[in-house]
């Protein structure tokens, strides 16, 4: 199961406590204060990695604490600073810090700090004054910062494949890339997004959408957010549908209800599985799609006709290269 949504409660480390110690050396009967300061608590970083499964480590553990700094030591020695905590997140994650009402978009690999560990406390040596040569005072370490983070994955893909269940989305992804997505002659074969690389572009295949998807029907709505960042949408309509125009419009309506901006996204409309109908029917269905899409260009495709797959691929790359 792809984990694409988690809430974590996270604490940076507290500072180590300062201590009360006394100098004890041969020949010096009453040594002065020698309690060291505590070390700093661990900071918390997010580490952005290129792995869409990165959130799986949080499935069974949602509370994370960085370590405390070490307590101060005798002979005025400072306690050690604690190690920092690194929490991995996938490229494309959007992280919301509820405490600070702050959002981070993880658009490149690397680390960034989100919570600071507490400072170490002071040892009694720090309290020595001209009038108080034997201070018993010390301070505890500061608390580390803490926050609750809502983390959501939005895939960063160039192309999103959309359409009704069974339109042939995963099959097309497999024909173009080595994604090896599961294919089936039934609806909702795809249960979570598949990614594949086509030349230098990333294609995302999501579960099929149905009417009502934007309100939560079927599976697709949960994954609609993954296409919000794509540059191009490839909208597949299977030639097996009687009313292809209506199918096209239904999916467009769902997209619009989810996010109106998706309707302005660059789009390639594909009449898929054209091997299942004859030439005359193909022409009629292309016409119907042209009408429904207000005269957009319609690409026809069958996975059993290599030429059509190649033409589609070439057109896609051209569009992507041109829209950069
Ligand atoms: N005849 C024919 N069948 C195809 C073609 N492309 C895909 N199929 C078949 O259509 C069925 C559905 O294909 P999928 O790729 O799983 O469809 P999908 O759109 O990913 O479906 P969901 O994951 O359920 O949304 C499978 O049985 C495929 O073999 C095609 O060009 N021609
Ligand atoms: Mg599929």
Short mmCIF file of C-alpha atoms and ligand atoms in Angstrom, two decimals:
data_model
loop_
_atom_site.label_atom_id
_atom_site.label_comp_id
_atom_site.label_asym_id
_atom_site.label_seq_id
_atom_site.Cartn_x
_atom_site.Cartn_y
_atom_site.Cartn_z
CA UNK A 1 0.00 0.00 0.00
CA UNK A 2 1.27 3.41 -0.90
CA UNK A 3 1.25 5.63 2.19
CA UNK A 4 0.64 9.13 0.88
CA UNK A 5 -0.74 10.83 3.94
CA UNK A 6 0.53 10.88 7.56
CA UNK A 7 0.41 13.04 10.67
CA UNK A 8 3.49 13.08 12.88
CA UNK A 9 4.03 14.47 16.37
CA UNK A 10 7.64 15.49 16.60
CA UNK A 11 9.88 16.88 19.33
CA UNK A 12 13.35 18.28 19.12
CA UNK A 13 15.65 17.22 21.97
CA UNK A 14 15.82 19.05 25.29
CA UNK A 15 19.16 20.53 26.28
CA UNK A 16 21.21 18.54 28.79
CA UNK A 17 21.12 19.81 32.35
CA UNK A 18 23.94 21.79 33.88
CA UNK A 19 25.51 20.17 36.96
CA UNK A 20 27.00 21.04 40.33
CA UNK A 21 30.52 19.70 40.74
CA UNK A 22 33.61 20.74 42.69
CA UNK A 23 37.20 20.80 41.76
CA UNK A 24 39.11 18.08 43.57
CA UNK A 25 42.82 18.20 43.12
CA UNK A 26 45.70 17.06 45.25
CA UNK A 27 46.91 19.83 47.52
CA UNK A 28 43.83 22.02 46.96
CA UNK A 29 41.45 21.23 49.83
CA UNK A 30 38.62 23.52 48.79
CA UNK A 31 38.46 23.53 45.01
CA UNK A 32 36.04 25.91 43.31
CA UNK A 33 32.91 25.03 41.30
CA UNK A 34 33.58 22.83 38.29
CA UNK A 35 30.14 21.73 37.05
CA UNK A 36 29.95 21.79 33.25
CA UNK A 37 27.12 22.96 31.00
CA UNK A 38 24.70 20.56 29.37
CA UNK A 39 24.90 19.78 25.66
CA UNK A 40 22.40 20.99 23.07
CA UNK A 41 19.35 18.86 22.26
CA UNK A 42 19.03 17.33 18.79
CA UNK A 43 17.43 19.37 15.99
CA UNK A 44 14.82 17.85 13.69
CA UNK A 45 15.29 17.87 9.93
CA UNK A 46 13.19 16.62 7.07
CA UNK A 47 15.21 14.72 4.50
CA UNK A 48 13.67 14.74 1.03
CA UNK A 49 14.44 11.57 -0.92
CA UNK A 50 13.46 10.27 -4.34
CA UNK A 51 11.31 7.37 -3.20
CA UNK A 52 7.54 7.47 -3.35
CA UNK A 53 7.42 4.82 -0.61
CA UNK A 54 9.33 7.06 1.83
CA UNK A 55 6.33 7.60 4.12
CA UNK A 56 5.95 3.86 4.77
CA UNK A 57 8.29 4.12 7.79
CA UNK A 58 5.56 6.10 9.58
CA UNK A 59 2.87 3.48 9.20
CA UNK A 60 3.43 2.15 12.71
CA UNK A 61 5.22 5.06 14.32
CA UNK A 62 3.87 8.59 14.29
CA UNK A 63 5.70 10.04 17.29
CA UNK A 64 9.33 10.95 16.92
CA UNK A 65 11.67 12.60 19.43
CA UNK A 66 15.18 13.82 18.85
CA UNK A 67 17.63 12.94 21.63
CA UNK A 68 18.38 15.08 24.68
CA UNK A 69 21.72 16.74 25.09
CA UNK A 70 24.07 15.12 27.60
CA UNK A 71 24.27 16.49 31.12
CA UNK A 72 27.31 18.61 31.97
CA UNK A 73 30.26 16.84 33.53
CA UNK A 74 32.82 17.32 36.21
CA UNK A 75 36.03 19.27 35.61
CA UNK A 76 34.00 21.93 33.77
CA UNK A 77 33.40 19.69 30.83
CA UNK A 78 30.37 20.32 28.61
CA UNK A 79 27.97 17.50 27.96
CA UNK A 80 27.90 16.33 24.35
CA UNK A 81 25.38 17.75 21.88
CA UNK A 82 22.71 15.24 20.87
CA UNK A 83 22.49 13.81 17.38
CA UNK A 84 19.98 15.47 15.09
CA UNK A 85 16.92 13.55 13.95
CA UNK A 86 16.29 13.14 10.21
CA UNK A 87 12.78 12.26 9.09
CA UNK A 88 12.54 11.05 5.52
CA UNK A 89 9.85 12.27 3.16
CA UNK A 90 9.35 11.66 -0.56
CA UNK A 91 10.04 14.22 -3.22
CA UNK A 92 6.70 15.92 -3.83
CA UNK A 93 5.60 15.90 -0.19
CA UNK A 94 3.74 18.89 1.18
CA UNK A 95 4.34 19.32 4.91
CA UNK A 96 2.17 21.49 7.11
CA UNK A 97 3.36 22.51 10.57
CA UNK A 98 0.18 22.98 12.62
CA UNK A 99 1.91 24.83 15.47
CA UNK A 100 3.53 27.47 13.29
CA UNK A 101 0.90 27.42 10.50
CA UNK A 102 3.69 26.97 8.00
CA UNK A 103 3.80 24.88 4.83
CA UNK A 104 6.85 23.36 3.17
CA UNK A 105 6.77 22.02 -0.39
CA UNK A 106 9.45 19.42 -0.98
CA UNK A 107 10.39 20.04 -4.58
CA UNK A 108 14.05 19.02 -4.45
CA UNK A 109 16.16 16.42 -2.68
CA UNK A 110 18.05 17.47 0.46
CA UNK A 111 17.65 18.32 4.16
CA UNK A 112 16.02 21.24 5.91
CA UNK A 113 15.65 21.96 9.61
CA UNK A 114 12.17 22.37 11.11
CA UNK A 115 12.60 22.18 14.89
CA UNK A 116 15.48 23.34 17.06
CA UNK A 117 16.78 21.42 20.04
CA UNK A 118 16.97 23.18 23.42
CA UNK A 119 20.14 24.83 24.69
CA UNK A 120 22.06 23.04 27.41
CA UNK A 121 21.70 24.23 31.01
CA UNK A 122 24.49 25.97 32.91
CA UNK A 123 26.78 24.23 35.36
CA UNK A 124 27.59 25.76 38.73
CA UNK A 125 30.90 27.07 37.50
CA UNK A 126 28.99 29.70 35.51
CA UNK A 127 27.54 31.12 38.74
CA UNK A 128 30.85 31.85 40.41
CA UNK A 129 31.20 35.51 41.43
CA UNK A 130 33.57 37.49 43.59
CA UNK A 131 31.21 37.14 46.52
CA UNK A 132 29.99 33.61 45.88
CA UNK A 133 32.87 31.29 45.33
CA UNK A 134 30.91 28.11 46.01
CA UNK A 135 27.64 28.44 44.08
CA UNK A 136 25.24 25.54 44.27
CA UNK A 137 23.19 26.86 41.38
CA UNK A 138 22.73 25.26 38.00
CA UNK A 139 20.01 25.40 35.30
CA UNK A 140 18.24 22.65 33.47
CA UNK A 141 18.40 22.42 29.71
CA UNK A 142 15.78 24.22 27.61
CA UNK A 143 13.00 22.23 26.09
CA UNK A 144 13.22 21.42 22.42
CA UNK A 145 10.63 22.80 19.99
CA UNK A 146 7.77 20.51 19.09
CA UNK A 147 5.09 20.43 16.42
CA UNK A 148 2.50 18.33 14.69
CA UNK A 149 3.11 17.88 10.98
CA UNK A 150 0.56 16.84 8.37
CA UNK A 151 2.42 15.32 5.47
CA UNK A 152 0.83 14.67 2.13
CA UNK A 153 2.44 13.29 -0.98
CA UNK A 154 1.71 14.91 -4.33
CA UNK A 155 3.57 13.12 -7.05
CA UNK A 156 5.69 15.26 -9.29
CA UNK A 157 5.04 13.89 -12.73
CA UNK A 158 5.09 15.54 -16.13
CA UNK A 159 2.12 13.64 -17.44
CA UNK A 160 -1.02 12.33 -15.76
CA UNK A 161 -2.99 9.51 -17.40
CA UNK A 162 -6.67 9.85 -16.66
CA UNK A 163 -9.93 8.27 -17.75
CA UNK A 164 -12.63 5.83 -16.71
CA UNK A 165 -11.62 2.48 -15.25
CA UNK A 166 -10.60 0.03 -17.98
CA UNK A 167 -9.73 2.75 -20.51
CA UNK A 168 -6.27 1.25 -20.98
CA UNK A 169 -4.24 3.74 -18.93
CA UNK A 170 -1.94 1.23 -17.25
CA UNK A 171 -1.52 -0.69 -20.51
CA UNK A 172 -0.37 2.49 -22.23
CA UNK A 173 2.01 3.28 -19.38
CA UNK A 174 3.51 -0.20 -19.74
CA UNK A 175 3.77 0.10 -23.51
CA UNK A 176 5.79 3.30 -23.18
CA UNK A 177 7.80 2.62 -20.03
CA UNK A 178 9.10 -0.20 -17.88
CA UNK A 179 6.62 0.55 -15.13
CA UNK A 180 5.25 -3.01 -15.22
CA UNK A 181 1.87 -1.85 -13.91
CA UNK A 182 -0.85 -4.41 -13.28
CA UNK A 183 -3.41 -4.67 -16.07
CA UNK A 184 -6.84 -6.27 -15.95
CA UNK A 185 -10.03 -6.48 -17.98
CA UNK A 186 -12.06 -5.22 -15.04
CA UNK A 187 -12.62 -1.83 -13.43
CA UNK A 188 -10.26 -0.56 -10.72
CA UNK A 189 -7.33 -2.78 -11.55
CA UNK A 190 -5.06 0.04 -10.51
CA UNK A 191 -5.38 0.74 -6.79
CA UNK A 192 -2.52 3.16 -6.35
CA UNK A 193 -0.50 5.37 -8.68
CA UNK A 194 2.12 3.87 -10.98
CA UNK A 195 5.03 5.90 -12.26
CA UNK A 196 7.10 5.28 -15.35
CA UNK A 197 9.87 7.15 -17.14
CA UNK A 198 9.49 7.97 -20.82
CA UNK A 199 12.70 9.55 -22.08
CA UNK A 200 13.34 12.14 -19.37
CA UNK A 201 9.69 12.53 -18.47
CA UNK A 202 7.72 10.96 -15.66
CA UNK A 203 4.29 9.54 -16.47
CA UNK A 204 1.78 8.89 -13.68
CA UNK A 205 -1.03 6.40 -14.09
CA UNK A 206 -3.74 6.79 -11.47
CA UNK A 207 -6.78 4.65 -10.64
CA UNK A 208 -9.75 5.16 -12.92
CA UNK A 209 -12.12 8.06 -12.28
CA UNK A 210 -15.90 7.76 -12.31
CA UNK A 211 -18.82 10.13 -12.03
CA UNK A 212 -18.83 11.48 -8.48
CA UNK A 213 -15.07 10.91 -8.09
CA UNK A 214 -14.53 14.47 -6.87
CA UNK A 215 -16.95 13.78 -4.02
CA UNK A 216 -15.28 10.52 -3.11
CA UNK A 217 -16.92 7.90 -5.33
CA UNK A 218 -14.71 5.09 -6.55
CA UNK A 219 -11.00 5.34 -5.91
CA UNK A 220 -9.79 8.09 -8.15
CA UNK A 221 -10.61 11.11 -6.02
CA UNK A 222 -8.04 10.10 -3.44
CA UNK A 223 -5.47 10.28 -6.17
CA UNK A 224 -6.66 13.35 -8.03
CA UNK A 225 -4.20 15.46 -6.07
CA UNK A 226 -1.39 13.52 -7.69
CA UNK A 227 -2.24 15.00 -11.05
CA UNK A 228 -2.48 18.57 -9.80
CA UNK A 229 1.21 19.05 -10.43
CA UNK A 230 1.43 17.44 -13.86
CA UNK A 231 2.03 19.60 -16.90
CA UNK A 232 0.07 17.54 -19.37
CA UNK A 233 -3.01 15.39 -18.94
CA UNK A 234 -3.55 12.44 -21.24
CA UNK A 235 -7.25 11.71 -21.23
CA UNK A 236 -8.06 8.21 -22.47
CA UNK A 237 -11.53 7.35 -23.69
CA UNK A 238 -12.00 3.74 -24.76
CA UNK A 239 -13.54 3.12 -28.18
CA UNK A 240 -15.59 0.42 -26.45
CA UNK A 241 -17.81 3.16 -25.00
CA UNK A 242 -21.03 3.80 -26.87
CA UNK A 243 -21.09 7.50 -26.05
CA UNK A 244 -17.50 8.66 -26.00
CA UNK A 245 -18.46 12.33 -25.89
CA UNK A 246 -20.44 11.82 -22.74
CA UNK A 247 -17.62 9.83 -21.13
CA UNK A 248 -15.18 12.61 -21.92
CA UNK A 249 -17.47 15.26 -20.47
CA UNK A 250 -18.13 13.27 -17.31
CA UNK A 251 -14.44 13.02 -16.49
CA UNK A 252 -13.89 16.68 -17.30
CA UNK A 253 -16.67 17.64 -14.93
CA UNK A 254 -15.07 15.64 -12.13
CA UNK A 255 -11.71 17.28 -12.79
CA UNK A 256 -13.29 20.70 -12.73
CA UNK A 257 -15.12 20.04 -9.49
CA UNK A 258 -11.92 18.89 -7.85
CA UNK A 259 -9.80 21.79 -9.10
CA UNK A 260 -10.99 24.17 -11.83
CA UNK A 261 -7.41 24.84 -12.85
CA UNK A 262 -7.09 21.29 -14.12
CA UNK A 263 -9.42 22.23 -16.97
CA UNK A 264 -6.83 24.64 -18.34
CA UNK A 265 -4.05 22.11 -18.20
CA UNK A 266 -2.50 21.08 -21.53
CA UNK A 267 -4.44 18.02 -22.66
CA UNK A 268 -4.12 15.18 -25.14
CA UNK A 269 -7.37 13.37 -25.84
CA UNK A 270 -6.93 9.76 -26.87
CA UNK A 271 -9.54 7.45 -28.34
CA UNK A 272 -8.04 4.15 -27.12
CA UNK A 273 -8.61 0.51 -28.15
CA UNK A 274 -9.51 1.45 -31.75
CA UNK A 275 -8.85 -2.16 -32.78
CA UNK A 276 -12.21 -3.02 -31.23
CA UNK A 277 -14.23 -1.05 -33.81
CA UNK A 278 -14.17 -0.48 -37.60
CA UNK A 279 -12.92 2.52 -39.57
CA UNK A 280 -16.34 4.05 -39.91
CA UNK A 281 -17.03 3.81 -36.20
CA UNK A 282 -13.62 5.30 -35.43
CA UNK A 283 -14.44 8.33 -37.57
CA UNK A 284 -17.79 8.79 -35.88
CA UNK A 285 -16.29 8.55 -32.39
CA UNK A 286 -13.50 10.96 -33.22
CA UNK A 287 -16.15 13.41 -34.40
CA UNK A 288 -18.10 12.96 -31.20
CA UNK A 289 -14.98 13.64 -29.12
CA UNK A 290 -14.13 16.70 -31.19
CA UNK A 291 -17.57 18.04 -30.51
CA UNK A 292 -17.43 17.32 -26.77
CA UNK A 293 -13.98 18.89 -26.46
CA UNK A 294 -14.83 21.92 -28.62
CA UNK A 295 -12.60 20.94 -31.50
CA UNK A 296 -9.51 19.73 -29.76
CA UNK A 297 -7.24 17.38 -31.64
CA UNK A 298 -8.04 13.70 -31.06
CA UNK A 299 -5.36 11.01 -31.14
CA UNK A 300 -6.42 7.44 -32.00
CA UNK A 301 -4.57 4.55 -30.48
CA UNK A 302 -4.45 0.79 -30.22
CA UNK A 303 -1.82 -1.11 -28.35
CA UNK A 304 -1.99 -3.72 -31.08
CA UNK A 305 -0.92 -1.17 -33.68
CA UNK A 306 2.65 -0.15 -32.89
CA UNK A 307 2.49 2.76 -35.30
CA UNK A 308 -0.25 4.46 -33.28
CA UNK A 309 1.68 4.01 -30.03
CA UNK A 310 4.81 5.47 -31.57
CA UNK A 311 2.91 8.43 -32.99
CA UNK A 312 1.33 9.10 -29.64
CA UNK A 313 4.72 8.93 -27.90
CA UNK A 314 6.32 11.31 -30.39
CA UNK A 315 3.49 13.78 -30.04
CA UNK A 316 3.70 13.63 -26.27
CA UNK A 317 7.43 14.34 -26.21
CA UNK A 318 6.98 17.21 -28.64
CA UNK A 319 4.32 18.75 -26.47
CA UNK A 320 6.40 18.33 -23.30
CA UNK A 321 9.54 19.74 -24.88
CA UNK A 322 7.54 22.70 -26.15
CA UNK A 323 5.75 23.44 -22.88
CA UNK A 324 8.83 23.61 -20.65
N1 LIG B 1 -8.34 -4.45 -27.53
C1 LIG B 1 -7.58 -3.67 -26.77
N2 LIG B 1 -7.54 -3.87 -25.44
C2 LIG B 1 -6.78 -3.06 -24.69
C3 LIG B 1 -6.00 -2.02 -25.27
N3 LIG B 1 -5.36 -1.38 -24.26
C4 LIG B 1 -5.71 -2.00 -23.12
N4 LIG B 1 -6.56 -3.03 -23.36
C5 LIG B 1 -7.18 -3.93 -22.40
O1 LIG B 1 -8.09 -3.21 -21.61
C6 LIG B 1 -8.16 -3.74 -20.30
C7 LIG B 1 -7.95 -2.66 -19.28
O2 LIG B 1 -6.62 -2.17 -19.35
P1 LIG B 1 -5.92 -1.40 -18.16
O3 LIG B 1 -4.64 -0.85 -18.74
O4 LIG B 1 -5.82 -2.22 -16.95
O5 LIG B 1 -6.95 -0.23 -17.94
P2 LIG B 1 -6.89 0.97 -16.86
O6 LIG B 1 -7.41 2.17 -17.55
O7 LIG B 1 -5.53 1.08 -16.29
O8 LIG B 1 -7.96 0.48 -15.81
P3 LIG B 1 -8.06 0.84 -14.22
O9 LIG B 1 -6.73 0.61 -13.63
O10 LIG B 1 -9.08 -0.12 -13.74
O11 LIG B 1 -8.53 2.24 -14.16
C8 LIG B 1 -7.11 -4.85 -20.23
O12 LIG B 1 -7.75 -6.08 -20.44
C9 LIG B 1 -6.20 -4.52 -21.41
O13 LIG B 1 -5.57 -5.68 -21.95
C10 LIG B 1 -6.07 -1.84 -26.70
O14 LIG B 1 -5.44 -0.97 -27.28
N5 LIG B 1 -6.87 -2.70 -27.38
MG1 LIG B 2 -4.96 0.86 -14.41
#
